[in-house]
Amino acid sequence: MLPEDCLATVLSFTSPENAFRSSLVSSTFRSAIDSDMVWERFLPRDYPEIVLSLVTPLKFSSKKELFQRLCDPVLIDGGNKIFKLEKSSGKKSYILSAKELSITWSSNPLYWSWISMAESRFSRVAVLRTTDWLEIRGNIRTQMLTPNSTYGAYLIMKISDRAYGLDSMSSEITVEVGNQQVSCSSVVLEHHQESKKQMEMWKSSEGIVSEREDGWMEIELGQFFTGENDEEVKMSLMEVKGCHLKGGLVIEGIEVRPKN
């Protein structure tokens, strides 16, 4: 028999998932979870800045509706990043486009080309033409993410039908937080025409390669914990041995998302 505003306060200390479930309890709960106070707590603190950075403005009539809209991927920062909220927890995730990454020699058209692909949400992806030096790096600040949370970093990529030399040597995949390396393993990319552009990974620790729902592949570069302090997270894939030619790698970006 709690007053509706008191019930809304209680719900705001739970989670988005529990708030949605509570709407099944009674009409009083359904009314309480529509309160802006509840969803103000579930939205990230910097949501006004995120809304301002949207490429396509969102229409919403309440904080609850805004939360639900941000649970779908949205382009921000001039179309160079994708932002999304996890519906169950409200935790933040980002995809940094290939343009946001540091890719060795990517500005030289002899080595890399930048093209549009219908499968990509970004205007351009990076396609490796030929190189003997493969080095891809990205970074993000922990203050952009949800505090005290475990995150995974994933390189989003494809291997073209005409790929060559990618499986000749292993590449090192690492994640650093501040000046500390928190994850390191190795990966070998292997293209199999008979099995629909699959990749296999030879791993030395916890790295994972898998197919995404959007049709791309992803390599798990590693995981890290955000904590309370603002630190720089550095993520990389770099070939560490040999100098042989390779080509056919397509890079969409790096995703940083919460791990369950």
GROMACS .gro file of C-alpha atoms in nm:
model
  260
    1MET     CA    1   0.000   0.000   0.000
    2LEU     CA    2   0.299   0.232  -0.050
    3PRO     CA    3   0.231   0.566  -0.223
    4GLU     CA    4   0.323   0.561  -0.590
    5ASP     CA    5   0.615   0.804  -0.555
    6CYS     CA    6   0.759   0.595  -0.271
    7LEU     CA    7   0.722   0.280  -0.480
    8ALA     CA    8   0.896   0.454  -0.770
    9THR     CA    9   1.186   0.541  -0.540
   10VAL     CA   10   1.219   0.177  -0.433
   11LEU     CA   11   1.212   0.056  -0.795
   12SER     CA   12   1.482   0.305  -0.892
   13PHE     CA   13   1.726   0.116  -0.665
   14THR     CA   14   1.673  -0.213  -0.851
   15SER     CA   15   1.759  -0.264  -1.218
   16PRO     CA   16   1.590  -0.197  -1.554
   17GLU     CA   17   1.518  -0.568  -1.588
   18ASN     CA   18   1.346  -0.585  -1.247
   19ALA     CA   19   1.157  -0.263  -1.315
   20PHE     CA   20   1.014  -0.403  -1.639
   21ARG     CA   21   0.918  -0.727  -1.460
   22SER     CA   22   0.745  -0.538  -1.180
   23SER     CA   23   0.496  -0.395  -1.429
   24LEU     CA   24   0.332  -0.738  -1.429
   25VAL     CA   25   0.254  -0.717  -1.057
   26SER     CA   26  -0.027  -0.460  -1.061
   27SER     CA   27  -0.152  -0.137  -1.219
   28THR     CA   28   0.013   0.056  -0.934
   29PHE     CA   29   0.352  -0.091  -1.024
   30ARG     CA   30   0.293  -0.022  -1.393
   31SER     CA   31   0.222   0.341  -1.312
   32ALA     CA   32   0.523   0.369  -1.081
   33ILE     CA   33   0.774   0.241  -1.335
   34ASP     CA   34   0.666   0.509  -1.581
   35SER     CA   35   0.809   0.772  -1.346
   36ASP     CA   36   1.097   0.979  -1.487
   37MET     CA   37   1.264   0.946  -1.148
   38VAL     CA   38   1.303   0.571  -1.198
   39TRP     CA   39   1.457   0.597  -1.543
   40GLU     CA   40   1.672   0.897  -1.457
   41ARG     CA   41   1.866   0.658  -1.231
   42PHE     CA   42   1.888   0.388  -1.497
   43LEU     CA   43   2.013   0.623  -1.769
   44PRO     CA   44   2.390   0.695  -1.764
   45ARG     CA   45   2.492   1.021  -1.602
   46ASP     CA   46   2.619   1.161  -1.930
   47TYR     CA   47   2.304   1.080  -2.127
   48PRO     CA   48   2.239   1.450  -2.214
   49GLU     CA   49   2.579   1.464  -2.391
   50ILE     CA   50   2.509   1.133  -2.565
   51VAL     CA   51   2.171   1.260  -2.688
   52LEU     CA   52   2.337   1.576  -2.822
   53SER     CA   53   2.598   1.368  -3.009
   54LEU     CA   54   2.340   1.157  -3.196
   55VAL     CA   55   2.368   1.166  -3.574
   56THR     CA   56   1.989   1.126  -3.604
   57PRO     CA   57   1.792   1.294  -3.322
   58LEU     CA   58   1.560   1.069  -3.122
   59LYS     CA   59   1.200   1.152  -3.042
   60PHE     CA   60   1.091   1.056  -2.692
   61SER     CA   61   0.825   1.172  -2.447
   62SER     CA   62   0.967   1.027  -2.125
   63LYS     CA   63   1.292   0.906  -1.970
   64LYS     CA   64   1.162   0.550  -1.995
   65GLU     CA   65   1.108   0.588  -2.368
   66LEU     CA   66   1.454   0.741  -2.406
   67PHE     CA   67   1.607   0.444  -2.223
   68GLN     CA   68   1.426   0.203  -2.453
   69ARG     CA   69   1.538   0.394  -2.764
   70LEU     CA   70   1.901   0.385  -2.649
   71CYS     CA   71   1.883   0.008  -2.610
   72ASP     CA   72   1.898  -0.002  -2.990
   73PRO     CA   73   2.235   0.089  -3.150
   74VAL     CA   74   2.259   0.459  -3.245
   75LEU     CA   75   2.529   0.644  -3.438
   76ILE     CA   76   2.707   0.923  -3.249
   77ASP     CA   77   3.006   1.156  -3.292
   78GLY     CA   78   2.957   1.227  -3.660
   79GLY     CA   79   2.889   0.864  -3.740
   80ASN     CA   80   3.227   0.739  -3.614
   81LYS     CA   81   3.091   0.554  -3.308
   82ILE     CA   82   2.789   0.344  -3.216
   83PHE     CA   83   2.636   0.367  -2.869
   84LYS     CA   84   2.400   0.124  -2.699
   85LEU     CA   85   2.257   0.050  -2.354
   86GLU     CA   86   2.219  -0.304  -2.226
   87LYS     CA   87   1.846  -0.343  -2.161
   88SER     CA   88   1.876  -0.566  -1.855
   89SER     CA   89   2.133  -0.357  -1.667
   90GLY     CA   90   2.157  -0.016  -1.835
   91LYS     CA   91   2.531  -0.062  -1.888
   92LYS     CA   92   2.692   0.125  -2.177
   93SER     CA   93   2.864  -0.018  -2.482
   94TYR     CA   94   3.040   0.140  -2.779
   95ILE     CA   95   3.163   0.040  -3.122
   96LEU     CA   96   3.458   0.244  -3.246
   97SER     CA   97   3.459   0.255  -3.626
   98ALA     CA   98   3.772   0.167  -3.825
   99LYS     CA   99   3.819   0.544  -3.872
  100GLU     CA  100   3.855   0.575  -3.494
  101LEU     CA  101   4.133   0.315  -3.483
  102SER     CA  102   4.504   0.344  -3.547
  103ILE     CA  103   4.581   0.108  -3.837
  104THR     CA  104   4.940   0.110  -3.961
  105TRP     CA  105   4.967   0.251  -4.317
  106SER     CA  106   4.587   0.276  -4.349
  107SER     CA  107   4.621   0.619  -4.515
  108ASN     CA  108   4.830   0.470  -4.797
  109PRO     CA  109   4.604   0.337  -5.079
  110LEU     CA  110   4.875   0.092  -5.180
  111TYR     CA  111   4.819  -0.098  -4.855
  112TRP     CA  112   4.462  -0.024  -4.742
  113SER     CA  113   4.145   0.097  -4.911
  114TRP     CA  114   3.839   0.257  -4.753
  115ILE     CA  115   3.507   0.146  -4.900
  116SER     CA  116   3.135   0.147  -4.828
  117MET     CA  117   2.972  -0.186  -4.744
  118ALA     CA  118   2.598  -0.246  -4.721
  119GLU     CA  119   2.658  -0.480  -4.425
  120SER     CA  120   2.826  -0.206  -4.218
  121ARG     CA  121   2.655   0.062  -4.011
  122PHE     CA  122   2.948   0.294  -4.071
  123SER     CA  123   3.007   0.491  -4.390
  124ARG     CA  124   3.349   0.331  -4.450
  125VAL     CA  125   3.535   0.015  -4.355
  126ALA     CA  126   3.906  -0.058  -4.395
  127VAL     CA  127   4.009  -0.328  -4.643
  128LEU     CA  128   4.362  -0.464  -4.638
  129ARG     CA  129   4.502  -0.480  -4.991
  130THR     CA  130   4.854  -0.594  -4.907
  131THR     CA  131   5.102  -0.538  -4.626
  132ASP     CA  132   5.382  -0.711  -4.439
  133TRP     CA  133   5.305  -0.523  -4.116
  134LEU     CA  134   4.966  -0.578  -3.948
  135GLU     CA  135   4.899  -0.353  -3.651
  136ILE     CA  136   4.553  -0.239  -3.536
  137ARG     CA  137   4.506  -0.033  -3.221
  138GLY     CA  138   4.212   0.132  -3.046
  139ASN     CA  139   4.158   0.312  -2.718
  140ILE     CA  140   3.875   0.429  -2.496
  141ARG     CA  141   3.853   0.599  -2.154
  142THR     CA  142   3.693   0.405  -1.869
  143GLN     CA  143   3.491   0.716  -1.776
  144MET     CA  144   3.294   0.661  -2.099
  145LEU     CA  145   3.185   0.319  -1.969
  146THR     CA  146   2.982   0.199  -1.671
  147PRO     CA  147   3.189   0.207  -1.348
  148ASN     CA  148   3.281  -0.111  -1.159
  149SER     CA  149   3.192  -0.339  -1.448
  150THR     CA  150   3.370  -0.611  -1.644
  151TYR     CA  151   3.397  -0.537  -2.016
  152GLY     CA  152   3.515  -0.728  -2.320
  153ALA     CA  153   3.687  -0.576  -2.625
  154TYR     CA  154   3.612  -0.728  -2.966
  155LEU     CA  155   3.764  -0.662  -3.309
  156ILE     CA  156   3.482  -0.672  -3.568
  157MET     CA  157   3.607  -0.804  -3.902
  158LYS     CA  158   3.561  -1.022  -4.208
  159ILE     CA  159   3.793  -1.220  -4.431
  160SER     CA  160   3.732  -1.180  -4.803
  161ASP     CA  161   3.719  -1.466  -5.053
  162ARG     CA  162   4.051  -1.351  -5.199
  163ALA     CA  163   4.234  -1.335  -4.867
  164TYR     CA  164   4.592  -1.458  -4.853
  165GLY     CA  165   4.878  -1.480  -4.604
  166LEU     CA  166   4.665  -1.414  -4.294
  167ASP     CA  167   4.717  -1.763  -4.150
  168SER     CA  168   5.094  -1.773  -4.203
  169MET     CA  169   5.183  -1.628  -3.863
  170SER     CA  170   5.009  -1.567  -3.533
  171SER     CA  171   4.915  -1.219  -3.416
  172GLU     CA  172   4.927  -1.094  -3.060
  173ILE     CA  173   4.604  -0.957  -2.910
  174THR     CA  174   4.629  -0.745  -2.595
  175VAL     CA  175   4.431  -0.518  -2.365
  176GLU     CA  176   4.598  -0.265  -2.133
  177VAL     CA  177   4.439  -0.048  -1.865
  178GLY     CA  178   4.654   0.246  -1.772
  179ASN     CA  179   5.009   0.112  -1.784
  180GLN     CA  180   4.913  -0.243  -1.692
  181GLN     CA  181   4.861  -0.524  -1.941
  182VAL     CA  182   4.552  -0.715  -1.825
  183SER     CA  183   4.508  -0.957  -2.115
  184CYS     CA  184   4.737  -1.111  -2.376
  185SER     CA  185   4.697  -1.405  -2.616
  186SER     CA  186   4.764  -1.501  -2.978
  187VAL     CA  187   4.542  -1.561  -3.278
  188VAL     CA  188   4.582  -1.718  -3.622
  189LEU     CA  189   4.326  -1.621  -3.887
  190GLU     CA  190   4.239  -1.902  -4.126
  191HIS     CA  191   3.996  -1.875  -4.416
  192HIS     CA  192   3.791  -2.177  -4.526
  193GLN     CA  193   3.595  -2.132  -4.846
  194GLU     CA  194   3.405  -2.454  -4.794
  195SER     CA  195   3.262  -2.336  -4.460
  196LYS     CA  196   3.124  -1.991  -4.534
  197LYS     CA  197   3.410  -1.762  -4.443
  198GLN     CA  198   3.479  -1.906  -4.102
  199MET     CA  199   3.783  -1.833  -3.890
  200GLU     CA  200   3.968  -2.058  -3.651
  201MET     CA  201   4.173  -1.932  -3.363
  202TRP     CA  202   4.479  -2.082  -3.209
  203LYS     CA  203   4.477  -1.939  -2.859
  204SER     CA  204   4.717  -1.928  -2.570
  205SER     CA  205   4.466  -1.795  -2.315
  206GLU     CA  206   4.105  -1.676  -2.310
  207GLY     CA  207   4.063  -1.522  -2.654
  208ILE     CA  208   3.756  -1.620  -2.856
  209VAL     CA  209   3.656  -1.589  -3.222
  210SER     CA  210   3.288  -1.614  -3.310
  211GLU     CA  211   3.026  -1.517  -3.566
  212ARG     CA  212   2.805  -1.220  -3.480
  213GLU     CA  213   2.432  -1.187  -3.537
  214ASP     CA  214   2.500  -0.904  -3.783
  215GLY     CA  215   2.700  -1.135  -4.012
  216TRP     CA  216   3.045  -1.009  -3.914
  217MET     CA  217   3.305  -1.203  -3.718
  218GLU     CA  218   3.463  -1.090  -3.394
  219ILE     CA  219   3.786  -1.164  -3.215
  220GLU     CA  220   3.781  -1.120  -2.839
  221LEU     CA  221   4.089  -0.910  -2.773
  222GLY     CA  222   4.052  -0.946  -2.396
  223GLN     CA  223   3.858  -0.820  -2.097
  224PHE     CA  224   3.905  -0.560  -1.825
  225PHE     CA  225   3.740  -0.404  -1.518
  226THR     CA  226   3.647  -0.036  -1.522
  227GLY     CA  227   3.669   0.044  -1.151
  228GLU     CA  228   3.606   0.399  -1.026
  229ASN     CA  229   3.905   0.590  -1.166
  230ASP     CA  230   3.933   0.722  -1.519
  231GLU     CA  231   4.201   0.535  -1.712
  232GLU     CA  232   4.286   0.475  -2.075
  233VAL     CA  233   4.209   0.130  -2.216
  234LYS     CA  234   4.434   0.027  -2.506
  235MET     CA  235   4.329  -0.263  -2.732
  236SER     CA  236   4.540  -0.409  -3.011
  237LEU     CA  237   4.600  -0.682  -3.265
  238MET     CA  238   4.956  -0.696  -3.395
  239GLU     CA  239   5.152  -0.953  -3.590
  240VAL     CA  240   5.461  -1.022  -3.382
  241LYS     CA  241   5.668  -1.253  -3.606
  242GLY     CA  242   5.774  -1.256  -3.967
  243CYS     CA  243   5.750  -1.011  -4.256
  244HIS     CA  244   5.534  -1.173  -4.523
  245LEU     CA  245   5.264  -1.026  -4.745
  246LYS     CA  246   4.900  -1.066  -4.653
  247GLY     CA  247   4.566  -0.922  -4.765
  248GLY     CA  248   4.188  -0.960  -4.765
  249LEU     CA  249   4.115  -0.853  -4.407
  250VAL     CA  250   3.813  -0.622  -4.364
  251ILE     CA  251   3.791  -0.413  -4.046
  252GLU     CA  252   3.466  -0.253  -3.927
  253GLY     CA  253   3.582  -0.148  -3.580
  254ILE     CA  254   3.625  -0.246  -3.216
  255GLU     CA  255   3.330  -0.307  -2.985
  256VAL     CA  256   3.358  -0.257  -2.608
  257ARG     CA  257   3.061  -0.413  -2.429
  258PRO     CA  258   2.979  -0.547  -2.080
  259LYS     CA  259   3.039  -0.914  -2.008
  260ASN     CA  260   2.781  -1.110  -1.815
   0.00000   0.00000   0.00000
